[in-house]
CSV table of C-alpha atoms in Angstrom, one decimal:
chain,number,residue,atom,x,y,z
K,1,ALA,CA,25.5,-27.7,6.9
K,2,LEU,CA,24.5,-24.9,9.3
K,3,PRO,CA,27.2,-23.3,11.4
K,4,ALA,CA,26.9,-24.5,15.0
K,5,SER,CA,25.5,-21.3,16.4
K,6,MET,CA,22.7,-21.2,13.8
K,7,ALA,CA,21.9,-24.9,14.4
K,8,ILE,CA,21.6,-24.3,18.1
K,9,ARG,CA,19.5,-21.3,17.6
K,10,ALA,CA,17.2,-23.1,15.2
K,11,ALA,CA,16.8,-26.0,17.6
K,12,THR,CA,15.9,-23.7,20.6
K,13,THR,CA,13.9,-20.8,19.1
K,14,ALA,CA,11.0,-20.4,16.7
K,15,PRO,CA,12.0,-19.5,13.2
K,16,GLN,CA,11.9,-15.7,12.7
K,17,VAL,CA,10.2,-14.3,9.6
K,18,VAL,CA,10.3,-10.5,8.9
K,19,VAL,CA,7.8,-9.1,6.4
K,20,ILE,CA,8.5,-5.7,5.0
K,21,GLY,CA,5.3,-4.0,3.8
K,22,GLY,CA,1.8,-4.3,5.2
K,23,GLY,CA,-0.3,-4.0,2.1
K,24,PHE,CA,-2.4,-6.8,0.7
K,25,GLY,CA,0.6,-9.0,-0.1
K,26,GLY,CA,2.6,-8.5,3.1
K,27,ALA,CA,-0.3,-8.7,5.4
K,28,THR,CA,-1.6,-11.9,3.7
K,29,VAL,CA,1.8,-13.6,3.9
K,30,ALA,CA,2.1,-12.6,7.6
K,31,LYS,CA,-1.4,-13.9,8.4
K,32,TYR,CA,-1.0,-17.3,6.7
K,33,LEU,CA,2.5,-17.9,8.0
K,34,ARG,CA,1.1,-17.7,11.4
K,35,MET,CA,-2.0,-19.7,10.6
K,36,TRP,CA,-0.3,-22.5,8.7
K,37,GLY,CA,3.4,-22.2,9.7
K,38,GLY,CA,3.3,-23.8,13.2
K,39,ASN,CA,5.8,-22.3,15.6
K,40,ILE,CA,6.9,-19.3,13.6
K,41,ASP,CA,7.5,-15.8,14.9
K,42,VAL,CA,6.3,-13.3,12.3
K,43,THR,CA,7.1,-9.6,12.4
K,44,LEU,CA,5.4,-7.2,10.0
K,45,VAL,CA,7.0,-3.8,9.4
K,46,ASP,CA,5.3,-1.0,7.7
K,47,ALA,CA,5.8,2.8,7.7
K,48,LYS,CA,2.1,3.4,8.3
K,49,ALA,CA,-0.1,2.4,11.2
K,50,SER,CA,-2.8,1.0,8.9
K,51,HIS,CA,-3.3,0.1,5.2
K,52,ILE,CA,-5.5,2.2,2.9
K,53,ALA,CA,-6.9,-0.1,0.2
K,54,CYS,CA,-6.1,1.5,-3.1
K,55,ILE,CA,-8.4,-1.0,-4.9
K,56,LEU,CA,-11.5,0.8,-3.5
K,57,SER,CA,-10.1,4.4,-3.8
K,58,ASN,CA,-12.2,5.2,-6.9
K,59,LEU,CA,-15.3,4.9,-4.7
K,60,VAL,CA,-13.8,7.5,-2.3
K,61,VAL,CA,-12.9,9.8,-5.2
K,62,THR,CA,-16.5,9.8,-6.4
K,63,ASN,CA,-17.9,10.1,-2.8
K,64,SER,CA,-19.5,6.7,-2.7
K,65,LEU,CA,-17.3,5.6,0.2
K,66,SER,CA,-15.4,7.3,3.0
K,67,LEU,CA,-11.6,7.1,3.3
K,68,SER,CA,-12.1,5.6,6.7
K,69,SER,CA,-14.2,2.7,5.3
K,70,ILE,CA,-11.2,1.6,3.1
K,71,THR,CA,-8.6,2.0,5.9
K,72,LEU,CA,-7.6,-1.4,7.2
K,73,SER,CA,-6.2,-1.8,10.7
K,74,TYR,CA,-3.5,-4.3,11.6
K,75,ASP,CA,-5.4,-5.2,14.8
K,76,ASN,CA,-6.6,-8.6,13.5
K,77,LEU,CA,-3.1,-9.6,12.5
K,78,ARG,CA,-1.8,-8.6,15.9
K,79,ASN,CA,-4.6,-9.8,18.2
K,80,LYS,CA,-6.1,-12.8,16.3
K,81,HIS,CA,-3.1,-14.2,14.5
K,82,GLY,CA,-0.2,-13.2,16.8
K,83,VAL,CA,1.8,-11.2,14.3
K,84,ARG,CA,4.1,-8.7,15.8
K,85,VAL,CA,3.4,-5.4,14.0
K,86,LEU,CA,6.0,-2.6,14.0
K,87,LYS,CA,5.6,0.9,12.6
K,88,GLY,CA,8.8,1.8,10.8
K,89,SER,CA,10.8,1.8,7.6
K,90,ALA,CA,13.5,-0.7,6.6
K,91,THR,CA,16.7,1.2,5.7
K,92,ALA,CA,19.2,-1.7,5.3
K,93,ILE,CA,19.2,-5.5,4.8
K,94,ASP,CA,22.2,-7.6,5.7
K,95,PRO,CA,21.6,-10.9,3.9
K,96,VAL,CA,24.7,-12.5,5.3
K,97,GLY,CA,24.0,-11.6,8.9
K,98,ARG,CA,20.3,-12.1,8.3
K,99,GLN,CA,19.0,-8.9,9.8
K,100,VAL,CA,17.0,-5.8,8.8
K,101,THR,CA,17.8,-2.4,10.1
K,102,LEU,CA,15.0,0.0,10.6
K,103,ALA,CA,15.1,3.8,10.6
K,104,GLY,CA,16.2,4.7,14.1
K,105,GLY,CA,18.6,1.8,14.3
K,106,THR,CA,16.4,-1.1,15.5
K,107,ARG,CA,17.7,-4.4,14.1
K,108,LEU,CA,15.5,-7.4,13.4
K,109,PRO,CA,17.1,-10.8,13.0
K,110,TYR,CA,15.4,-13.1,10.5
K,111,ASP,CA,15.6,-16.7,9.2
K,112,ARG,CA,13.4,-15.7,6.3
K,113,LEU,CA,12.7,-12.3,4.8
K,114,VAL,CA,9.7,-11.3,2.7
K,115,LEU,CA,9.8,-8.0,0.8
K,116,ALA,CA,6.4,-6.6,-0.1
K,117,PRO,CA,7.0,-2.9,0.0
K,118,GLY,CA,4.3,-1.9,-2.5
K,119,ILE,CA,4.8,0.9,-5.1
K,120,ASP,CA,6.5,4.2,-5.1
K,121,PHE,CA,7.0,6.9,-7.7
K,122,MET,CA,10.0,8.3,-9.5
K,123,PRO,CA,9.8,12.1,-9.2
K,124,ILE,CA,9.2,14.1,-12.3
K,125,PRO,CA,11.1,17.5,-12.4
K,126,GLY,CA,8.6,20.3,-11.9
K,127,TRP,CA,5.7,18.0,-10.9
K,128,ASP,CA,3.9,19.1,-7.7
K,129,PRO,CA,1.7,16.2,-6.4
K,130,ASN,CA,-0.1,18.6,-4.1
K,131,LYS,CA,-1.5,20.4,-7.2
K,132,ILE,CA,-1.6,17.5,-9.7
K,133,PRO,CA,-2.3,14.4,-7.7
K,134,HIS,CA,-1.4,11.0,-9.0
K,135,ALA,CA,-3.9,9.4,-6.5
K,136,TRP,CA,-2.5,5.9,-7.2
K,137,GLN,CA,-1.5,5.5,-3.5
K,138,ALA,CA,-4.7,5.7,-1.4
K,139,GLY,CA,-4.8,8.3,1.4
K,140,PRO,CA,-4.1,12.0,1.2
K,141,GLN,CA,-3.8,11.9,-2.6
K,142,THR,CA,-7.3,10.3,-2.8
K,143,THR,CA,-8.8,13.0,-0.7
K,144,LEU,CA,-7.0,15.7,-2.8
K,145,LEU,CA,-8.4,14.3,-6.0
K,146,LYS,CA,-11.9,13.9,-4.5
K,147,ASN,CA,-11.8,17.6,-3.4
K,148,GLN,CA,-10.6,18.7,-6.8
K,149,LEU,CA,-13.4,16.9,-8.6
K,150,ALA,CA,-16.0,18.3,-6.1
K,151,ASN,CA,-14.7,21.8,-6.8
K,152,MET,CA,-14.4,21.4,-10.5
K,153,PRO,CA,-16.9,23.6,-12.4
K,154,SER,CA,-19.4,22.2,-14.8
K,155,ARG,CA,-18.1,22.1,-18.4
K,156,GLY,CA,-14.6,21.6,-17.0
K,157,ASN,CA,-11.9,19.1,-18.2
K,158,PHE,CA,-10.5,16.2,-16.2
K,159,VAL,CA,-7.1,15.4,-17.8
K,160,MET,CA,-5.4,12.1,-17.0
K,161,THR,CA,-2.3,10.3,-18.3
K,162,ILE,CA,-1.5,6.6,-18.1
K,163,PRO,CA,1.9,5.4,-17.2
K,164,LYS,CA,4.1,3.5,-19.6
K,165,ALA,CA,3.7,-0.3,-19.3
K,166,PRO,CA,4.5,-2.3,-17.3
K,167,TYR,CA,2.6,-0.9,-14.3
K,168,ARG,CA,1.0,-2.5,-11.3
K,169,CYS,CA,-2.7,-2.5,-12.2
K,170,PRO,CA,-3.4,-2.6,-16.0
K,171,PRO,CA,-7.1,-1.9,-15.7
K,172,GLY,CA,-6.6,0.8,-13.0
K,173,PRO,CA,-6.4,4.0,-15.2
K,174,TYR,CA,-9.3,2.9,-17.3
K,175,GLU,CA,-11.4,2.1,-14.3
K,176,ARG,CA,-10.6,5.5,-12.9
K,177,ALA,CA,-11.4,7.3,-16.2
K,178,CYS,CA,-14.8,5.5,-16.4
K,179,VAL,CA,-15.7,6.1,-12.7
K,180,VAL,CA,-14.8,9.8,-13.0
K,181,ALA,CA,-16.7,10.1,-16.3
K,182,ASP,CA,-19.8,8.7,-14.6
K,183,TYR,CA,-19.3,11.1,-11.7
K,184,LEU,CA,-18.9,14.1,-14.0
K,185,LYS,CA,-21.9,13.1,-16.1
K,186,ARG,CA,-24.1,13.0,-13.0
K,187,ARG,CA,-22.7,16.0,-11.1
K,188,LYS,CA,-20.8,18.3,-13.5
K,189,PRO,CA,-22.8,18.6,-16.7
K,190,GLY,CA,-20.9,19.2,-19.9
K,191,SER,CA,-17.5,18.2,-18.4
K,192,ARG,CA,-15.1,15.9,-20.2
K,193,VAL,CA,-12.5,13.3,-19.4
K,194,ILE,CA,-9.4,13.6,-21.6
C-alpha cells in the first residue's frame, strides 16, 4: 500500500517521469511516454542543448554531411509532444525520496525514472583527445578527426584501435575504417588504414 501522502499526490497530480539523457534512447522514451501515456508529465534532462547523431558522424568525417545536418534539436519534443526539456546534469539520485538532483541544486521529483545517459570514456593516462581523437561521441571530436584527415598528406597512415568487447556499436569501428579507407583512396593517394 502507498503511504497516504503518495496516494493523495497520485490521485491529484499527473505522474512525473524524469528521463536522464537526450540521445536516441532517452528522447524516444520521452516522446512515446507523452504520446501513449495519457496524463503523464515527462521531463528530459541532458547536459547539451541538442543531440548530435553519432550514427551519421562518419559522413561528417569524410565531408559528405555537415555537423549541423546531424545535430538534432529537442524542439519537437518540447513543442509537439509537451516534454519539458532541461539543460543540465544529474549529480545525485535519491531512490527512496524519488528525486533527482541536478548540478546547481535543482531537485526533480519523480514517480518513475529512466536512465539513458549514453556513453562516456575512462581516461587513459597520457592520452590527449585533442591530439588523438576518439571521435566516438559526435561533435567537436568529429570535427577534429575530419580536419586531421583533410590535413593528412598523401601516402600517410591512419592508425585506429578498436576497444575491447563489449562496446556499444560492434560494427562501428569497422564502418569507420571502411569509410576512411574509401576517403583516403579518393583524396589521399597512397595512404593506408592500419
